[in-house]
Tab-separated table of C-alpha atoms in Angstrom:
chain	number	residue	atom	x	y	z
U	1	UNK	CA	26.246	4.539	-2.138
U	2	UNK	CA	24.286	7.130	-0.936
U	3	UNK	CA	20.968	7.563	-0.620
U	4	UNK	CA	19.578	10.270	-2.656
U	5	UNK	CA	20.930	6.507	-5.226
U	6	UNK	CA	18.365	5.130	-4.437
U	7	UNK	CA	16.359	7.667	-4.281
U	8	UNK	CA	16.717	8.037	-8.293
U	9	UNK	CA	16.601	4.544	-8.899
U	10	UNK	CA	13.437	4.268	-6.889
U	11	UNK	CA	11.899	7.241	-8.486
U	12	UNK	CA	13.316	5.596	-12.056
U	13	UNK	CA	10.770	2.828	-11.497
U	14	UNK	CA	7.827	4.940	-9.438
U	15	UNK	CA	7.757	8.452	-11.083
U	16	UNK	CA	6.582	10.647	-8.340
U	17	UNK	CA	4.441	12.176	-11.451
U	18	UNK	CA	1.836	9.144	-10.935
U	19	UNK	CA	0.975	9.811	-7.819
U	20	UNK	CA	-1.592	11.714	-6.597
U	21	UNK	CA	-2.230	15.537	-6.207
U	22	UNK	CA	-2.995	15.195	-2.684
U	23	UNK	CA	-0.198	12.960	-2.206
U	24	UNK	CA	3.259	13.881	-0.549
U	25	UNK	CA	5.966	11.342	-1.214
U	26	UNK	CA	9.488	12.082	-1.799
U	27	UNK	CA	11.849	11.941	0.434
U	28	UNK	CA	10.524	13.845	3.660
U	29	UNK	CA	12.882	14.225	6.192
U	30	UNK	CA	16.885	13.592	6.339
U	31	UNK	CA	20.131	14.449	3.981
U	32	UNK	CA	20.106	12.645	0.091
U	33	UNK	CA	23.698	12.820	-0.032
U	34	UNK	CA	23.623	10.711	3.696
U	35	UNK	CA	25.791	7.215	2.852
U	36	UNK	CA	24.057	4.643	2.794
U	37	UNK	CA	24.143	0.266	3.522
U	38	UNK	CA	20.931	-0.135	5.483
U	39	UNK	CA	17.422	0.357	4.973
U	40	UNK	CA	14.598	-0.704	7.047
U	41	UNK	CA	10.628	-1.591	4.754
U	42	UNK	CA	7.605	-0.910	6.804
U	43	UNK	CA	4.013	-0.174	5.626
U	44	UNK	CA	4.313	3.037	8.252
U	45	UNK	CA	6.191	4.597	10.358
U	46	UNK	CA	4.926	4.256	13.399
U	47	UNK	CA	6.839	3.842	16.930
U	48	UNK	CA	7.641	1.168	16.694
U	49	UNK	CA	8.932	0.720	13.198
U	50	UNK	CA	11.293	3.461	14.232
U	51	UNK	CA	12.639	1.308	17.522
U	52	UNK	CA	13.410	-0.699	14.709
U	53	UNK	CA	15.261	0.685	12.434
U	54	UNK	CA	17.721	2.227	14.529
U	55	UNK	CA	18.213	-1.007	16.656
U	56	UNK	CA	19.078	-2.681	12.780
U	57	UNK	CA	21.453	1.171	11.867
U	58	UNK	CA	19.377	2.018	9.041
U	59	UNK	CA	20.291	4.996	7.557
U	60	UNK	CA	16.808	4.972	5.633
U	61	UNK	CA	13.152	4.039	6.445
U	62	UNK	CA	11.464	2.882	3.325
U	63	UNK	CA	7.359	3.084	4.098
U	64	UNK	CA	4.555	3.415	1.872
U	65	UNK	CA	1.979	5.444	3.520
U	66	UNK	CA	3.810	8.760	3.591
U	67	UNK	CA	3.863	9.994	8.109
U	68	UNK	CA	2.849	13.573	6.781
U	69	UNK	CA	0.118	14.679	4.284
U	70	UNK	CA	-0.662	18.230	5.564
U	71	UNK	CA	1.495	21.679	6.128
U	72	UNK	CA	3.536	21.054	8.666
U	73	UNK	CA	3.926	23.949	11.414
U	74	UNK	CA	6.341	23.089	13.753
U	75	UNK	CA	8.198	20.370	14.804
U	76	UNK	CA	8.347	19.378	18.465
U	77	UNK	CA	7.195	17.200	20.702
U	78	UNK	CA	4.071	18.192	21.329
U	79	UNK	CA	2.334	15.670	18.491
U	80	UNK	CA	3.162	12.501	17.599
U	81	UNK	CA	4.276	13.824	14.317
U	82	UNK	CA	6.478	16.018	15.594
U	83	UNK	CA	8.565	13.142	17.733
U	84	UNK	CA	8.396	10.642	15.385
U	85	UNK	CA	10.713	13.505	12.530
U	86	UNK	CA	13.096	15.287	15.900
U	87	UNK	CA	14.073	10.379	16.822
U	88	UNK	CA	14.735	9.757	12.891
U	89	UNK	CA	16.111	13.322	12.771
U	90	UNK	CA	18.067	12.538	16.123
U	91	UNK	CA	18.984	9.027	14.534
U	92	UNK	CA	20.474	10.091	11.575
U	93	UNK	CA	18.130	8.049	9.111
U	94	UNK	CA	16.277	9.962	6.208
U	95	UNK	CA	12.581	9.298	6.146
U	96	UNK	CA	10.697	8.225	2.209
U	97	UNK	CA	7.311	7.270	1.307
U	98	UNK	CA	5.662	5.926	-2.046
U	99	UNK	CA	2.372	6.545	-1.977
U	100	UNK	CA	0.061	6.928	-4.693
U	101	UNK	CA	2.719	6.549	-7.648
U	102	UNK	CA	3.409	3.209	-5.908
U	103	UNK	CA	-0.262	1.710	-5.614
U	104	UNK	CA	-0.481	2.860	-9.696
U	105	UNK	CA	2.734	1.659	-11.022
U	106	UNK	CA	2.885	-1.343	-8.841
U	107	UNK	CA	-0.173	-2.376	-6.039
U	108	UNK	CA	-2.592	-2.813	-8.372
U	109	UNK	CA	-0.858	-5.088	-10.610
U	110	UNK	CA	1.078	-6.582	-8.165
U	111	UNK	CA	-2.401	-7.740	-6.673
U	112	UNK	CA	-3.921	-8.851	-8.873
U	113	UNK	CA	-2.164	-11.403	-10.153
U	114	UNK	CA	-2.278	-12.491	-6.452
U	115	UNK	CA	-5.789	-12.362	-7.136
U	116	UNK	CA	-5.310	-14.167	-10.077
U	117	UNK	CA	-7.375	-11.500	-12.559
U	118	UNK	CA	-7.097	-12.102	-16.081
U	119	UNK	CA	-7.937	-9.203	-18.979
U	120	UNK	CA	-7.448	-6.794	-16.486
U	121	UNK	CA	-8.112	-2.928	-16.903
U	122	UNK	CA	-7.332	0.024	-14.505
U	123	UNK	CA	-10.454	0.389	-12.432
U	124	UNK	CA	-9.666	4.943	-12.436
U	125	UNK	CA	-6.801	6.770	-14.614
U	126	UNK	CA	-4.106	8.614	-13.424
U	127	UNK	CA	-2.305	9.935	-15.044
U	128	UNK	CA	-0.770	7.913	-19.470
U	129	UNK	CA	-3.456	5.004	-19.321
U	130	UNK	CA	-2.130	4.611	-15.048
U	131	UNK	CA	-4.524	4.474	-12.785
U	132	UNK	CA	-5.556	2.824	-8.754
U	133	UNK	CA	-7.025	-0.837	-8.888
U	134	UNK	CA	-7.573	-3.312	-11.732
U	135	UNK	CA	-10.784	-5.005	-12.878
U	136	UNK	CA	-10.452	-8.075	-14.568
U	137	UNK	CA	-11.943	-11.881	-14.565
U	138	UNK	CA	-11.998	-14.403	-11.391
U	139	UNK	CA	-9.446	-17.782	-11.967
U	140	UNK	CA	-13.017	-19.334	-11.889
U	141	UNK	CA	-16.830	-18.277	-11.977
U	142	UNK	CA	-17.563	-19.342	-7.930
U	143	UNK	CA	-20.042	-17.943	-4.979
U	144	UNK	CA	-19.558	-14.928	-3.186
U	145	UNK	CA	-18.039	-16.527	0.370
U	146	UNK	CA	-15.803	-18.602	-2.559
U	147	UNK	CA	-14.059	-15.575	-3.228
U	148	UNK	CA	-13.967	-14.666	0.033
U	149	UNK	CA	-12.073	-17.389	0.770
U	150	UNK	CA	-9.845	-16.720	-2.436
U	151	UNK	CA	-8.786	-13.605	-1.147
U	152	UNK	CA	-7.925	-14.485	2.742
U	153	UNK	CA	-6.376	-17.321	1.454
U	154	UNK	CA	-4.262	-14.877	-1.654
U	155	UNK	CA	-3.216	-12.293	0.875
U	156	UNK	CA	-2.986	-14.650	4.314
U	157	UNK	CA	-5.192	-12.979	6.096
U	158	UNK	CA	-7.379	-14.580	8.997
U	159	UNK	CA	-10.785	-13.213	8.290
U	160	UNK	CA	-12.463	-10.148	6.332
U	161	UNK	CA	-16.123	-8.483	5.361
U	162	UNK	CA	-18.541	-9.235	3.587
U	163	UNK	CA	-21.563	-7.369	1.703
U	164	UNK	CA	-23.529	-9.443	-0.821
U	165	UNK	CA	-25.139	-13.153	-0.612
U	166	UNK	CA	-22.817	-15.318	-0.252
U	167	UNK	CA	-24.605	-17.563	-2.937
U	168	UNK	CA	-24.354	-15.273	-5.121
U	169	UNK	CA	-21.711	-15.865	-7.926
U	170	UNK	CA	-19.567	-13.289	-9.284
U	171	UNK	CA	-17.242	-14.018	-12.110
U	172	UNK	CA	-16.143	-10.204	-12.069
U	173	UNK	CA	-13.657	-8.381	-10.074
U	174	UNK	CA	-12.614	-4.482	-8.747
U	175	UNK	CA	-9.496	-4.987	-6.815
U	176	UNK	CA	-8.481	-1.852	-4.979
U	177	UNK	CA	-5.907	-1.699	-2.370
U	178	UNK	CA	-5.869	0.042	0.938
U	179	UNK	CA	-9.168	2.547	1.320
U	180	UNK	CA	-11.772	1.877	-1.172
U	181	UNK	CA	-14.285	3.706	-0.380
U	182	UNK	CA	-13.731	6.312	-3.683
U	183	UNK	CA	-13.513	3.709	-5.508
U	184	UNK	CA	-16.381	2.399	-5.530
U	185	UNK	CA	-18.766	3.968	-7.892
U	186	UNK	CA	-15.910	3.410	-10.424
U	187	UNK	CA	-16.630	-0.205	-9.460
U	188	UNK	CA	-19.770	0.095	-9.826
U	189	UNK	CA	-19.199	2.416	-13.715
U	190	UNK	CA	-17.066	-0.571	-14.864
U	191	UNK	CA	-19.663	-3.639	-13.956
U	192	UNK	CA	-18.167	-6.417	-12.029
U	193	UNK	CA	-19.032	-8.649	-10.044
U	194	UNK	CA	-17.032	-7.720	-6.663
U	195	UNK	CA	-15.509	-5.600	-5.029
U	196	UNK	CA	-12.382	-6.220	-3.497
U	197	UNK	CA	-10.664	-3.294	-1.650
U	198	UNK	CA	-10.651	-1.921	2.747
U	199	UNK	CA	-11.934	0.553	5.007
U	200	UNK	CA	-15.711	0.063	3.546
U	201	UNK	CA	-18.011	2.195	5.425
U	202	UNK	CA	-21.355	0.197	6.656
U	203	UNK	CA	-23.784	2.754	4.200
U	204	UNK	CA	-21.024	2.831	1.339
U	205	UNK	CA	-20.948	-1.741	2.179
U	206	UNK	CA	-24.847	-1.965	2.429
U	207	UNK	CA	-25.721	0.559	-1.071
U	208	UNK	CA	-23.347	-0.939	-3.591
U	209	UNK	CA	-24.691	-4.612	-2.077
U	210	UNK	CA	-28.221	-2.803	-2.618
U	211	UNK	CA	-27.210	-2.229	-6.233
U	212	UNK	CA	-26.386	-6.144	-7.427
U	213	UNK	CA	-22.407	-5.605	-6.027
U	214	UNK	CA	-21.098	-7.253	-3.573
U	215	UNK	CA	-17.985	-5.979	-1.507
U	216	UNK	CA	-15.174	-8.241	0.138
U	217	UNK	CA	-13.532	-5.361	2.340
U	218	UNK	CA	-10.222	-6.532	3.097
U	219	UNK	CA	-8.421	-4.197	5.282
U	220	UNK	CA	-6.026	-0.977	4.276
U	221	UNK	CA	-3.647	-3.115	6.086
U	222	UNK	CA	-4.709	-6.767	4.312
U	223	UNK	CA	-4.185	-5.987	1.157
U	224	UNK	CA	-1.428	-3.701	1.794
U	225	UNK	CA	1.295	-5.014	3.234
U	226	UNK	CA	1.790	-6.691	-0.399
U	227	UNK	CA	4.179	-3.632	-0.327
U	228	UNK	CA	7.203	-5.004	1.997
U	229	UNK	CA	8.104	-7.871	0.868
U	230	UNK	CA	7.529	-6.478	-2.948
U	231	UNK	CA	10.207	-3.211	-2.331
U	232	UNK	CA	12.421	-5.958	-0.565
U	233	UNK	CA	13.177	-7.813	-3.732
U	234	UNK	CA	12.692	-4.443	-6.216
U	235	UNK	CA	15.754	-3.220	-3.158
U	236	UNK	CA	17.595	-6.888	-2.989
U	237	UNK	CA	17.759	-6.695	-7.184
U	238	UNK	CA	18.801	-3.023	-8.085
U	239	UNK	CA	21.202	-2.853	-4.884
U	240	UNK	CA	22.824	-6.249	-4.373
U	241	UNK	CA	25.218	-4.755	-1.254
U	242	UNK	CA	22.942	-3.696	0.866
U	243	UNK	CA	21.235	-4.477	3.603
U	244	UNK	CA	17.323	-4.286	4.038
U	245	UNK	CA	15.653	-5.288	7.038
U	246	UNK	CA	11.776	-5.679	6.269
U	247	UNK	CA	8.968	-5.059	9.498
U	248	UNK	CA	7.151	-7.972	9.958
U	249	UNK	CA	3.669	-8.683	8.593
U	250	UNK	CA	1.259	-8.592	11.031
U	251	UNK	CA	-2.521	-6.441	11.534
U	252	UNK	CA	-1.924	-2.867	13.219
U	253	UNK	CA	-4.539	-4.289	15.081
U	254	UNK	CA	-6.245	-7.464	16.972
U	255	UNK	CA	-10.282	-9.304	16.596
U	256	UNK	CA	-11.821	-10.475	20.051
């Protein structure tokens, strides 16, 4: 099949117009007409991922986070983005990213379902009633400490960061996979007891806790790694003959 055949199926399920205006999604490098029988799926286009995609014989690298955000004025080995793009193109690997369009139409509901949230609603609308994050009711009333353990279990995490009193009872939550600082205000205005997200800075965390909303920081990677398995299942269903390889699920940093 052509690379474009795969792209068309992806964009039918996750149209690019649902991406946030600041985002950069779609085919970012390569040839739409390239014959493709092998795909590699990862969260980020790191050096390790590009090496693994090449070793797997992939003609298409599919990631959640775009490697290119701002406008490029040159593509050279003088910087890591240019060097990675050169390696991809020389290796005959096309590169496609699906970021906030997947967050809106896939990741939010997937994460809410894994947390067993009920009575869910969109946290912040992007387009046509769809949007970033979800709010809902937790499966039962629990302490903040129990909720943190629930998050760790649901997403197979070794640890999380908590802002708030551990014995505080929580019944409602907002989940916003990825970097959730900008979702703190919408979550607070939605009246939930706890925001579950990642990349929560010190001041946002303590400010929200002082305002009565607890925060569980599961890390940027901690929740979003669910993208890899979800996309593998989607492509297996859509293209039974396609060979699919996935990056191993592991935190990109070590905690000592």
